[in-house]
Amino acid sequence: VRSCKGITSNGLQCIAEHCPHLRVVDVSGCKHAVDNTAVAALASGCPLLTSLNLNMCDRITDQALASLSDKCHNLEVLDLGYCDRVTDEGLMSP
């Protein structure tokens, strides 16, 4: 759904709910749809994620990282480019 301007946070939550075996998700550029709630839904609904691209999703914060850390133990690639609300503390928290 990369750069999809029509996707919403609810749409991402629906994807997470109905596609639990997703391993790679690219929502880069979907800045209006991706927020902490959407990331938490992806983390809970898709625990097998190995790669998540959140580049330019500037609405996410450290709260989103906490959700990923708690649920997505297989995550190997996480792109947070231009996610200005994510702090160094959020990146270092377990």
XYZ file of C-alpha atoms in Angstrom:
94
model
C 0.000 0.000 0.000
C 3.045 2.196 -0.400
C 2.130 5.853 -1.031
C -1.559 4.986 -1.277
C -3.454 8.184 -0.604
C -6.803 6.412 -0.268
C -5.895 4.096 2.606
C -7.087 4.979 6.101
C -6.096 3.958 9.604
C -9.231 1.784 9.693
C -8.174 0.169 6.423
C -4.776 -0.724 7.851
C -6.441 -2.115 10.961
C -8.654 -4.275 8.730
C -5.602 -5.566 6.844
C -3.937 -6.417 10.146
C -7.033 -8.210 11.399
C -7.533 -10.332 8.280
C -3.946 -10.984 7.147
C -2.132 -12.452 10.154
C 0.565 -14.155 8.071
C 1.970 -10.973 6.519
C 5.723 -10.784 6.807
C 6.512 -7.623 4.827
C 4.477 -4.407 4.977
C 5.348 -1.154 3.226
C 3.182 1.785 4.213
C 5.795 4.404 3.409
C 4.268 7.669 2.327
C 0.847 6.853 3.766
C 1.223 9.663 6.254
C -2.499 10.297 6.719
C -3.322 6.672 7.485
C -0.442 5.518 9.638
C -0.689 6.482 13.275
C 0.078 4.743 16.573
C -3.270 2.931 16.475
C -2.611 1.524 13.005
C 0.898 0.384 13.956
C -0.425 -1.235 17.148
C -3.014 -3.089 15.049
C -0.322 -4.278 12.636
C 1.859 -5.389 15.547
C -0.977 -7.330 17.193
C -2.530 -8.726 14.031
C 0.671 -9.543 12.136
C 3.171 -10.855 14.694
C 5.190 -12.612 11.970
C 6.335 -9.311 10.435
C 9.986 -9.336 9.449
C 10.038 -6.008 7.591
C 8.012 -2.831 8.137
C 8.576 0.350 6.165
C 7.156 3.415 7.940
C 9.198 5.974 6.006
C 7.492 9.389 5.994
C 4.775 8.257 8.406
C 5.237 11.319 10.558
C 2.286 10.708 12.892
C 3.872 7.785 14.706
C 5.650 8.178 18.037
C 7.577 6.068 20.514
C 4.262 4.440 21.432
C 4.238 2.712 18.024
C 7.740 1.370 18.638
C 6.654 -0.042 21.987
C 3.843 -1.952 20.266
C 6.253 -3.380 17.694
C 8.803 -4.319 20.334
C 6.165 -6.070 22.395
C 4.521 -8.078 19.593
C 6.831 -8.421 16.573
C 9.763 -10.500 17.757
C 10.769 -11.470 14.198
C 11.120 -7.885 12.979
C 14.497 -7.480 11.276
C 13.964 -4.381 9.117
C 12.253 -1.218 10.338
C 12.452 1.945 8.236
C 11.693 5.063 10.284
C 13.016 7.664 7.865
C 11.387 11.074 8.368
C 9.437 9.855 11.403
C 10.261 13.009 13.329
C 8.170 12.192 16.411
C 10.178 9.051 17.171
C 12.853 9.857 19.741
C 16.207 8.343 20.627
C 14.654 7.108 23.875
C 11.967 5.276 21.911
C 14.582 3.559 19.794
C 16.532 2.420 22.841
C 13.646 1.145 24.928
C 13.265 -2.636 25.159
